[in-house]
Tab-separated table of C-alpha atoms in Angstrom:
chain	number	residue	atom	x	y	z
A	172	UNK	CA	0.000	0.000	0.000
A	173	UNK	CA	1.755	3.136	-1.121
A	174	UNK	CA	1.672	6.750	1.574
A	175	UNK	CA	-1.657	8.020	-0.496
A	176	UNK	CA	-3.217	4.678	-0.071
A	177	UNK	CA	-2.776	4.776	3.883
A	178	UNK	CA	-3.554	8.462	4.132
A	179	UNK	CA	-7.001	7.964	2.883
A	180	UNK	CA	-7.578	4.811	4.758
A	181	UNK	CA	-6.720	6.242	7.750
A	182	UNK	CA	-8.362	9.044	7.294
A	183	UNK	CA	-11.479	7.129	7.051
A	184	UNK	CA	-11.062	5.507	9.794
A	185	UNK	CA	-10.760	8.748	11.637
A	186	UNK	CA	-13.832	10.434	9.943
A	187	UNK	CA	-15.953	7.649	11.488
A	188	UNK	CA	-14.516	8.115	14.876
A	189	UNK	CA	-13.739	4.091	14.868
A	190	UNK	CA	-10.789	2.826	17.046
A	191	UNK	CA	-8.949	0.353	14.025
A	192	UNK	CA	-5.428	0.594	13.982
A	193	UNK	CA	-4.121	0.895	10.654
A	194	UNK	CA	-0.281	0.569	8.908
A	195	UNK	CA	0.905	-0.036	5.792
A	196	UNK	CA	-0.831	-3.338	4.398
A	197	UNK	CA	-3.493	-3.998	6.768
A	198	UNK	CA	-6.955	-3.035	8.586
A	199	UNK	CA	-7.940	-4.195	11.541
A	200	UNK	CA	-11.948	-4.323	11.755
A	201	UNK	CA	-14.230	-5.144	14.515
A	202	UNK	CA	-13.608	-1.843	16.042
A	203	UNK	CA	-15.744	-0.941	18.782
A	204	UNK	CA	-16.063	-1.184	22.910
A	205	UNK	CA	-17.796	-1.007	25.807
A	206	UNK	CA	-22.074	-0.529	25.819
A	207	UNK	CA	-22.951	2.705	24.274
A	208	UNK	CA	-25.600	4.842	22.498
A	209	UNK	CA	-27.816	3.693	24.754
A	210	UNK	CA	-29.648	0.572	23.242
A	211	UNK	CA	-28.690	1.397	19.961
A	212	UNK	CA	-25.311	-0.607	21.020
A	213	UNK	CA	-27.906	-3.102	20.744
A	214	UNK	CA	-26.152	-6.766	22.316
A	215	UNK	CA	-23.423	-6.493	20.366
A	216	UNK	CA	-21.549	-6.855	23.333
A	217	UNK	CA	-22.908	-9.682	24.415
A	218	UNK	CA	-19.973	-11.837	22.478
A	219	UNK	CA	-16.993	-12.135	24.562
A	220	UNK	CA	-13.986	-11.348	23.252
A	221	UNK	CA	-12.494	-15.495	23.522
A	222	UNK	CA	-15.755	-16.567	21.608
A	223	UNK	CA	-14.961	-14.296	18.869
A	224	UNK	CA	-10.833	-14.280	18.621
A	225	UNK	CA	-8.073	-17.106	19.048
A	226	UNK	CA	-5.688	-17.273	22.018
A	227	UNK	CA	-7.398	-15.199	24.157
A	228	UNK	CA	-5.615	-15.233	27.629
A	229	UNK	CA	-5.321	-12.228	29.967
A	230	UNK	CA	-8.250	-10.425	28.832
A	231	UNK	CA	-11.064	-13.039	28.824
A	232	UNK	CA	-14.155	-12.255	29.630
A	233	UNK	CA	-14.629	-8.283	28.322
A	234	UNK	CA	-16.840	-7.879	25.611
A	235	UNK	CA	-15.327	-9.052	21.901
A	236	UNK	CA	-16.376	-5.706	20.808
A	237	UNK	CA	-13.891	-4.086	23.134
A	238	UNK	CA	-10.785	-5.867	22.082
A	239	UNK	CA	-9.660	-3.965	19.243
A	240	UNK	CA	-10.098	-0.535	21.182
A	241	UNK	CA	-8.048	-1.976	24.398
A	242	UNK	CA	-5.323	-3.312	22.071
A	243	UNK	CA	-5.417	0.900	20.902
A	244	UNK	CA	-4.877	1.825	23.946
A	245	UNK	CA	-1.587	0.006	23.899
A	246	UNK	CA	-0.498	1.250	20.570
A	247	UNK	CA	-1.265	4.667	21.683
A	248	UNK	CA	0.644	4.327	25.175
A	249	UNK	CA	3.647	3.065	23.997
A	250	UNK	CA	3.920	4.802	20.554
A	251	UNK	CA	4.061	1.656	18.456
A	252	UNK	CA	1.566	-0.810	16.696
A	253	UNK	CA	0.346	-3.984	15.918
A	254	UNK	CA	3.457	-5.535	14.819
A	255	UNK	CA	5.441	-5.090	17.546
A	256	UNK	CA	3.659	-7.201	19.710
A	257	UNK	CA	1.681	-9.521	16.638
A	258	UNK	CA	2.789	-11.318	13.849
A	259	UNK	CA	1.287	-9.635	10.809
A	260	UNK	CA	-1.766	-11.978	9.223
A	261	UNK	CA	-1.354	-14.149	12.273
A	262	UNK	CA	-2.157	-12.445	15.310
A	263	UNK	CA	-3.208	-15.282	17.262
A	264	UNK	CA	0.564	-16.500	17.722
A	265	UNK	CA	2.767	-15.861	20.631
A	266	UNK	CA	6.195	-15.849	18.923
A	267	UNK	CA	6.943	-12.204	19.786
A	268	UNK	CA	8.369	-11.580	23.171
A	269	UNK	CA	6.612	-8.163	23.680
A	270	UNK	CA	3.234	-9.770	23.469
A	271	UNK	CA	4.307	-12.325	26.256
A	272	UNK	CA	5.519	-8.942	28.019
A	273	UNK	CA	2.252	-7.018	27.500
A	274	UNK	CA	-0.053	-10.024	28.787
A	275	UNK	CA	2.311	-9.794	32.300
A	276	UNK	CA	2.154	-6.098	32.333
A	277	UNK	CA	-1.639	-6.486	32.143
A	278	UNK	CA	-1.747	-8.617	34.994
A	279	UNK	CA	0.738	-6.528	37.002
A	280	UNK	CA	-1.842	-3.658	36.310
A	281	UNK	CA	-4.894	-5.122	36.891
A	282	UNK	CA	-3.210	-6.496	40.056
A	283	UNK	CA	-2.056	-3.012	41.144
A	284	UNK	CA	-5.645	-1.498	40.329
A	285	UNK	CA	-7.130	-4.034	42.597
A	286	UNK	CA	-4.981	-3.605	45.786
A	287	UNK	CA	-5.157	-0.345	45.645
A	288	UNK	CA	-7.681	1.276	43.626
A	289	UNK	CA	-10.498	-0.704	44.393
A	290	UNK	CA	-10.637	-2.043	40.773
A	291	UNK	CA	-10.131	1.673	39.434
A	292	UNK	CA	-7.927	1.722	36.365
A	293	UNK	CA	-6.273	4.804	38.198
A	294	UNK	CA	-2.926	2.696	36.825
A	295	UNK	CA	-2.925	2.536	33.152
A	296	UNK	CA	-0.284	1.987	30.254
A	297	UNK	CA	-0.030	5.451	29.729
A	298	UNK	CA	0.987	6.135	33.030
A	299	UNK	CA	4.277	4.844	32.830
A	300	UNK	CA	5.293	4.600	29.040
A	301	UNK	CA	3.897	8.021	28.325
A	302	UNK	CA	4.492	6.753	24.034
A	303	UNK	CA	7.709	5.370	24.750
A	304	UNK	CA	8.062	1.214	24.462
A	305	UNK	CA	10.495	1.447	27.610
A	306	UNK	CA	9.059	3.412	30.872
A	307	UNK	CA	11.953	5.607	32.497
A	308	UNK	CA	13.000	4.958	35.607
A	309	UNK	CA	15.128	8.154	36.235
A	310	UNK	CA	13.616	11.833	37.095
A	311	UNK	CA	14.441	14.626	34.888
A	312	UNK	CA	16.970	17.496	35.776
A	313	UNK	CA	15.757	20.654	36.143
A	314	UNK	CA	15.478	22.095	32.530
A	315	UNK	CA	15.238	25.864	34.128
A	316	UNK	CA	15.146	28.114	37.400
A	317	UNK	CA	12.222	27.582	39.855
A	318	UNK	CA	9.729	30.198	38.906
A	319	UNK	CA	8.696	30.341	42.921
A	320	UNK	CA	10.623	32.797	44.882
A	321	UNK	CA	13.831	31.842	47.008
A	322	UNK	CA	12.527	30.074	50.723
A	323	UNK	CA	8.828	29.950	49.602
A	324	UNK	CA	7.683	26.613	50.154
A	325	UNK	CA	5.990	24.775	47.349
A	326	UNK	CA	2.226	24.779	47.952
A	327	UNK	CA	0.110	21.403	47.609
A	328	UNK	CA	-2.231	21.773	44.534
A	329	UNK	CA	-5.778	22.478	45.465
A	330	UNK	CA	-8.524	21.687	43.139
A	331	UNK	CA	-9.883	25.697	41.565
A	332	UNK	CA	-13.194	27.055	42.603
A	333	UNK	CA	-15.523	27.961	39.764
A	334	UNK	CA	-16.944	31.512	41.209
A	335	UNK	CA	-18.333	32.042	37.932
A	336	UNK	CA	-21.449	30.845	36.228
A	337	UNK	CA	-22.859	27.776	36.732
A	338	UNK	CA	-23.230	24.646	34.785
A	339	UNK	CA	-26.655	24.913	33.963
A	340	UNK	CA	-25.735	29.379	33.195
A	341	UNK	CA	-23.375	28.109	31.040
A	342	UNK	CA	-25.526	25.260	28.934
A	343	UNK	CA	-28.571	28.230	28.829
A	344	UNK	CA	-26.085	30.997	27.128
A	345	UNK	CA	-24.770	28.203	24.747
A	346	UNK	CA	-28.549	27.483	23.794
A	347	UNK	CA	-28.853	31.342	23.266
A	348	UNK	CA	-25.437	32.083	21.453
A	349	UNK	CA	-26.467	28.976	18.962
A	350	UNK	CA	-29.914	30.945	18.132
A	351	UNK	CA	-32.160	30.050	20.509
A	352	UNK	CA	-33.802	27.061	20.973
A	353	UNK	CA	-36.597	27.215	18.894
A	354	UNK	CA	-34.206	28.808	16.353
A	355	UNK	CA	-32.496	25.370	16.753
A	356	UNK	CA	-35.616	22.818	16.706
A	357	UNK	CA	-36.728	24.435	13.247
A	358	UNK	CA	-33.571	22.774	11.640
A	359	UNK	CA	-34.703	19.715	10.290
A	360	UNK	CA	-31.510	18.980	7.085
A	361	UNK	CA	-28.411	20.432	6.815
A	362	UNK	CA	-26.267	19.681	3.815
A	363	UNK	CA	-22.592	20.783	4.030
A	364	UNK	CA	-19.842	20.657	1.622
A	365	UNK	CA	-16.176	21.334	1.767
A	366	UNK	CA	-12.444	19.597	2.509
A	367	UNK	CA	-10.952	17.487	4.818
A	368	UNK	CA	-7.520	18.372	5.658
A	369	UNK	CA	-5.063	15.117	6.490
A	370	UNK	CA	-1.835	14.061	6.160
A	371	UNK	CA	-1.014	16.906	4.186
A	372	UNK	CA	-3.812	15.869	1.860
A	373	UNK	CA	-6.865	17.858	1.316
A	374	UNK	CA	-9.793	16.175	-0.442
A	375	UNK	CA	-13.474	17.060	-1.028
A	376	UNK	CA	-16.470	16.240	1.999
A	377	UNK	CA	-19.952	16.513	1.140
A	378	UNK	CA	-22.147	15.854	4.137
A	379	UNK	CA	-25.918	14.954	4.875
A	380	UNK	CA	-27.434	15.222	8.263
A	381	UNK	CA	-31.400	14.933	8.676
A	382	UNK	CA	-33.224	15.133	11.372
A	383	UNK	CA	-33.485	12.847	13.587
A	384	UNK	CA	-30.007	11.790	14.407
A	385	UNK	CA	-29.191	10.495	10.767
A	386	UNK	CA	-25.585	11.606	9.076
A	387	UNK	CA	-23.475	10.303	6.320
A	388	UNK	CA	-20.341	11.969	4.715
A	389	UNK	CA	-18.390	10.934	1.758
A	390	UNK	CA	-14.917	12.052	1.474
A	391	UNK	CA	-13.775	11.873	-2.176
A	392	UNK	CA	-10.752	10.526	-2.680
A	393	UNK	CA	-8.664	9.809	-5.602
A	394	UNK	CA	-9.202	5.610	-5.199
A	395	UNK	CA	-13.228	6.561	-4.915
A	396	UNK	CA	-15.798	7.479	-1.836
A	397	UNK	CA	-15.112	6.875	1.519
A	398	UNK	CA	-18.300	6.868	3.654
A	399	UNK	CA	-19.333	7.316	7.077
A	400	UNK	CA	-23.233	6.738	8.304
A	401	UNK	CA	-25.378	7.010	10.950
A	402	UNK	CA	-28.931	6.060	10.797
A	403	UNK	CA	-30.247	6.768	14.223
A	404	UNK	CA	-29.866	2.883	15.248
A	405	UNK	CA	-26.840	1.587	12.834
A	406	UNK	CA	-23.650	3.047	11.860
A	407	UNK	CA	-21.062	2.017	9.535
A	408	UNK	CA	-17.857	2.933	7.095
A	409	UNK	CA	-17.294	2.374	3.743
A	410	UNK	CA	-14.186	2.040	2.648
A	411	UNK	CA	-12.762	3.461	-1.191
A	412	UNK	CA	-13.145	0.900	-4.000
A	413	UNK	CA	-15.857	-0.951	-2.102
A	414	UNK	CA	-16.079	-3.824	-0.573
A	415	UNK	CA	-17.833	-5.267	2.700
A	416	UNK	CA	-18.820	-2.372	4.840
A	417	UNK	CA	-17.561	-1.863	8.596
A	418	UNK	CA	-19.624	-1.840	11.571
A	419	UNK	CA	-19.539	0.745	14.436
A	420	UNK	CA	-19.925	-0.646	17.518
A	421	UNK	CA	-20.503	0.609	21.282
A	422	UNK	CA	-18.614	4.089	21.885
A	423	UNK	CA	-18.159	4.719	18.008
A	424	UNK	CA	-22.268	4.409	17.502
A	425	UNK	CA	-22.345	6.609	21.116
A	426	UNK	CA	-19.709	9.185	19.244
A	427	UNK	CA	-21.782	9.314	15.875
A	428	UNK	CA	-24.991	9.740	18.198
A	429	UNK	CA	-23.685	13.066	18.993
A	430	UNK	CA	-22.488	14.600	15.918
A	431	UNK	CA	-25.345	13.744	13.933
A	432	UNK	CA	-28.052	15.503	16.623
A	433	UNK	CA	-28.638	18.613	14.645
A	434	UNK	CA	-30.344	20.223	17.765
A	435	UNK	CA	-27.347	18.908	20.190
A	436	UNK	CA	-26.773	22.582	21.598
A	437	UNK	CA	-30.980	22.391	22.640
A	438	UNK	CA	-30.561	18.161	24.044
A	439	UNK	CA	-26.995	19.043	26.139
A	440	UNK	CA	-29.225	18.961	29.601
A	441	UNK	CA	-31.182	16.158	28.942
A	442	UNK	CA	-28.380	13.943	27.822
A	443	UNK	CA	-26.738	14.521	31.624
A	444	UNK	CA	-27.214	13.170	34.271
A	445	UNK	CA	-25.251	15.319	36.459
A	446	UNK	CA	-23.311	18.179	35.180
A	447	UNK	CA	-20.430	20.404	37.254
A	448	UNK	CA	-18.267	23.627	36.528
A	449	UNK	CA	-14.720	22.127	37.307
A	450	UNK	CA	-12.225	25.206	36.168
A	451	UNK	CA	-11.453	27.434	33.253
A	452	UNK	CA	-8.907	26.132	30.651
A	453	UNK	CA	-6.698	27.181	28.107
A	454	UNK	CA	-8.258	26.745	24.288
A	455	UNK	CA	-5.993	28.876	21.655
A	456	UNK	CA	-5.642	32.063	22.904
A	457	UNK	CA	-8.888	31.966	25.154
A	458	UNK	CA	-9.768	31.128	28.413
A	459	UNK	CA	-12.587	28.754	28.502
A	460	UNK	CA	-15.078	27.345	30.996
A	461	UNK	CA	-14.851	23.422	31.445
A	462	UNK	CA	-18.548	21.711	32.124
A	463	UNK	CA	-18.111	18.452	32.868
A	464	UNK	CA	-21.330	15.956	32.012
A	465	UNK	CA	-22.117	13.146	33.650
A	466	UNK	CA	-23.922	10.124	31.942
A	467	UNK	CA	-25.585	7.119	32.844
A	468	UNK	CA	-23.446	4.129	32.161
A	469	UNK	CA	-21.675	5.830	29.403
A	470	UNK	CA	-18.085	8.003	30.255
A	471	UNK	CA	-18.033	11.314	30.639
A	472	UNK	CA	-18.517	14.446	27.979
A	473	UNK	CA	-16.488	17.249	28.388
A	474	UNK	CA	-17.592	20.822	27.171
A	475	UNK	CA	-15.262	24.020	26.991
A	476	UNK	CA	-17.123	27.337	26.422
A	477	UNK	CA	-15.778	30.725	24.980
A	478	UNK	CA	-17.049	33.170	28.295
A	479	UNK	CA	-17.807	36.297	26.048
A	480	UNK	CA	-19.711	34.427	22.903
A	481	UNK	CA	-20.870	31.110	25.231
A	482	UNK	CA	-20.297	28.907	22.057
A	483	UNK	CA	-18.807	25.921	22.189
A	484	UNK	CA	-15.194	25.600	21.854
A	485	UNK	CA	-14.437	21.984	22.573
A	486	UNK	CA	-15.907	18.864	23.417
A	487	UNK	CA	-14.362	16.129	24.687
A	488	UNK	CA	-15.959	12.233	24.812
A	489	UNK	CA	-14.289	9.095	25.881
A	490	UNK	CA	-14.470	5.791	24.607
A	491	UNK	CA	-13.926	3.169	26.957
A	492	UNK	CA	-11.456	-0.461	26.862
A	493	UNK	CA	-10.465	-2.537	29.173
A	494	UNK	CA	-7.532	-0.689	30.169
A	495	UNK	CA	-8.500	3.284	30.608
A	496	UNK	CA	-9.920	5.343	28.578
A	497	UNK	CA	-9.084	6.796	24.842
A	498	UNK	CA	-10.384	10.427	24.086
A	499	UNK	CA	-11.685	11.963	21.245
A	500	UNK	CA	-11.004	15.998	21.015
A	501	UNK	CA	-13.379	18.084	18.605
A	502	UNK	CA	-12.304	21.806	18.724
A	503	UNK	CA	-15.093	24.074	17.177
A	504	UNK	CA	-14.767	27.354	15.298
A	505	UNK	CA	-15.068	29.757	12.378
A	506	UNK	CA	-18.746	29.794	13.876
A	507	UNK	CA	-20.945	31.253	11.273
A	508	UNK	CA	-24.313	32.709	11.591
A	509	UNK	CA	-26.982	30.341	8.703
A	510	UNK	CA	-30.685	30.707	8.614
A	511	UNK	CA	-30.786	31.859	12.228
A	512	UNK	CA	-28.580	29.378	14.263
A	513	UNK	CA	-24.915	30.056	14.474
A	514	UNK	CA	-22.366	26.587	13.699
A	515	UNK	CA	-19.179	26.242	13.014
A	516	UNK	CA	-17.714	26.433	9.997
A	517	UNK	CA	-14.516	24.155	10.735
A	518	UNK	CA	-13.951	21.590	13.339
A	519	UNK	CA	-11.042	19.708	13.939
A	520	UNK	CA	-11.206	15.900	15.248
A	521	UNK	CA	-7.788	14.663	17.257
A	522	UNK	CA	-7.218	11.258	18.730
A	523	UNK	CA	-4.322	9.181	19.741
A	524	UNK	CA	-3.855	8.036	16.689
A	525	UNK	CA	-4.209	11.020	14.392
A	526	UNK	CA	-6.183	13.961	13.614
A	527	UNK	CA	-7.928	15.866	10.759
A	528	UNK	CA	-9.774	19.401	9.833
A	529	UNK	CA	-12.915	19.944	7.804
A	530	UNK	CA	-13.846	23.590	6.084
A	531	UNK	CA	-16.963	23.743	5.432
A	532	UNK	CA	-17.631	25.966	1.907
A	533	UNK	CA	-21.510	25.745	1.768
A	534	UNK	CA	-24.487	25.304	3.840
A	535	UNK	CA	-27.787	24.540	2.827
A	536	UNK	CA	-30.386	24.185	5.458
A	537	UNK	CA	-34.015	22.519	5.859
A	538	UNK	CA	-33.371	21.312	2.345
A	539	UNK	CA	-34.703	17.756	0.998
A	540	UNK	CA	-32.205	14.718	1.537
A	541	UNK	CA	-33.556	11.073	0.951
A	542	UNK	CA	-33.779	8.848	3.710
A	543	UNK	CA	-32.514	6.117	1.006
A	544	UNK	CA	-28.941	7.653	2.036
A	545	UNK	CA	-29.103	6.450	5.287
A	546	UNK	CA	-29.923	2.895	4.522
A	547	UNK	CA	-27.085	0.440	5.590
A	548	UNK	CA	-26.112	-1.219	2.014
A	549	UNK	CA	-26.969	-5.278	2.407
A	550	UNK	CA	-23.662	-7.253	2.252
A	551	UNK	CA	-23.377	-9.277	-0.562
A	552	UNK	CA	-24.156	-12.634	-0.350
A	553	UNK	CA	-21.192	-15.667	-0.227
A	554	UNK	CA	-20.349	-17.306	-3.160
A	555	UNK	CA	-21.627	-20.875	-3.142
A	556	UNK	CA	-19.514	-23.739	-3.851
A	557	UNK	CA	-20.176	-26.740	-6.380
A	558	UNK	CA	-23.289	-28.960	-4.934
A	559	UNK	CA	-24.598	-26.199	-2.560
């Protein structure tokens, strides 16, 4: 597979918000993770990950779904992937000494978590490798001067006090800044069309959202569509060229959930459970306020909100493995004001393994798109054999 080819596969597999891991000459599929979107998950997860994949040792018993975003996690902690622990079209061997060293590492963590954390992945991969294969072991020297003056003691950090607005301030002025909320609830299609920047490629996006909760983009690219859809219930990616699509499963259908709500700025209260102020943050060169919602069986959403316009300026969701957490960073902006509600104009997606930036060009609102768009294509059927 030549650079181009990997860009745009990878870039795919961003746009959907999946957790494959891709390199050069191979996909891996089956992407998903722990219950999300509700029932929309559907029992997906129901499969455990031994039933589903060969040699199957320290992590039997999560859900099969989750396997491919916990072995993520690991790529993305230690700055490698899949090869350096599998070999390449036969994963389920155990020739390589780093996998050996990754299923006792596991077990150390797991056992650390346990003693001490009440079962609370406080102690991750990250937390010692930091994107480096081999943890160090040795403190840092002092790069500069103390910035704290000579003989004052160091103070012990202490969480900051929001003596601001509140949570629920904050969620009202966003409604407001956005257009109102019946401003907002009018908008039943919006059609979009522009470029996604990635890799140091930039290729055309046309995307369809319809009310409710349906989305599907196609990113032309020079080998042919790539597509990413949402249906309300069923998500999935096609990939250029064809072939069998992908499934999203668990956090990825709780991730395109989100994006596709075309009134998300109006549904932000009802989709918490419990939401908190927690401190103001640094986005660009403003100082934001953090909200922090709290969900039902699902992780965490993060909001970060410009104080003088109240739009939103980041969110932050979380998809969940068996080993921590992986987070998904959208940052908002060139907010526009179209037909009444004011949306960004360019967003840009970052994960741990990559990142990307859409411009939107043109918007057409409360326009007519076909619900035959956001039917999931029927996989072709097998080939039968002689006599069957």
């Amino acid at each position: 597979m030549n650079r181009n080819a990997k860009l745009i596969l990878e870039m795919a597999v961003l746009c959907a918000g999946v957790g494959f891991v891709v390199s050069a000459g191979r996909a891996q599929s089956n992407a998903g993770a722990h219950a999300a979107a509700g029932t929309r998950a559907g029992q997906a997860g129901d499969k455990k990950a031994e039933e589903q994949f060969k040699n199957i040792q320290v992590l039997k018993g999560i859900s099969a779904d989750q396997l491919i975003p916990t072995m993520q996690f690991i790529t993305a902690s230690l700055g490698v992937e899949c090869e350096f622990c599998h070999v390449q079209g036969a994963f389920d061997k155990d020739e390589k000494k780093p996998k050996q060293t990754a299923r006792k590492m596991m077990e150390m963590m797991f056992a650390i978590n346990a003693d001490n954390f009440d079962r609370d992945r406080k102690v991750t991969c990250y937390s010692c490798h930091r994107g480096s294969t081999v943890p160090d072991g040795m403190p840092p020297v002092m790069s500069e001067e103390p910035k704290q003056a000579m003989g004052e003691p160091k103070k012990p950090e202490e969480p900051k006090q929001n003596a601001g607005p509140t949570a629920e301030q904050l969620l009202d002025k966003y409604v407001q800044a956005a257009g109102g909320a019946a401003a907002i609830e009018k908008i039943t299609s919006r059609v979009m069309k522009g470029t996604i920047d990635f890799g140091g490629m930039s290729m055309p996006i046309d995307i369809y959202a319809k009310d409710p909760e349906k989305r599907i983009s196609f990113t032309h690219t020079p080998g042919g569509d790539s597509v990413t859809a949402f249906n309300g219930h069923e998500g999935w990616l096609g990939m250029p060229g064809g072939g069998p699509i992908r499934e999203m499963r668990g956090n990825d259908l709780d991730g395109a959930a989100i994006d596709a709500d075309l009134h998300l700025a109006a549904h932000l209260k009802q989709m918490f459970s419990q939401t908190e102020v927690r401190e103001t943050a640094k986005i660009g060169d403003r100082n934001a306020y953090l909200v922090v919602g709290e969900r039902t069986g699902k992780p965490p959403v993060e909001l970060y909100f410009d104080p003088q316009t109240g739009l939103l300026l980041r969110l932050v969701r979380y998809g969940e493995t068996a080993l921590g957490r992986l987070p998904t960073q959208i940052d908002y902006a060139d907010y526009r004001d179209t037909d009444g509600v004011t949306i960004p104009y360019r967003w840009t997606l970052a994960r741990p393994s990559g990142r990307f930036t859409i411009q939107v060009s043109e918007v057409q609102q409360n326009v007519p798109v076909d619900d035959g768009k956001f039917v999931k294509p029927t996989p072709p059927e097998a080939p039968k054999g002689p006599g069957k």
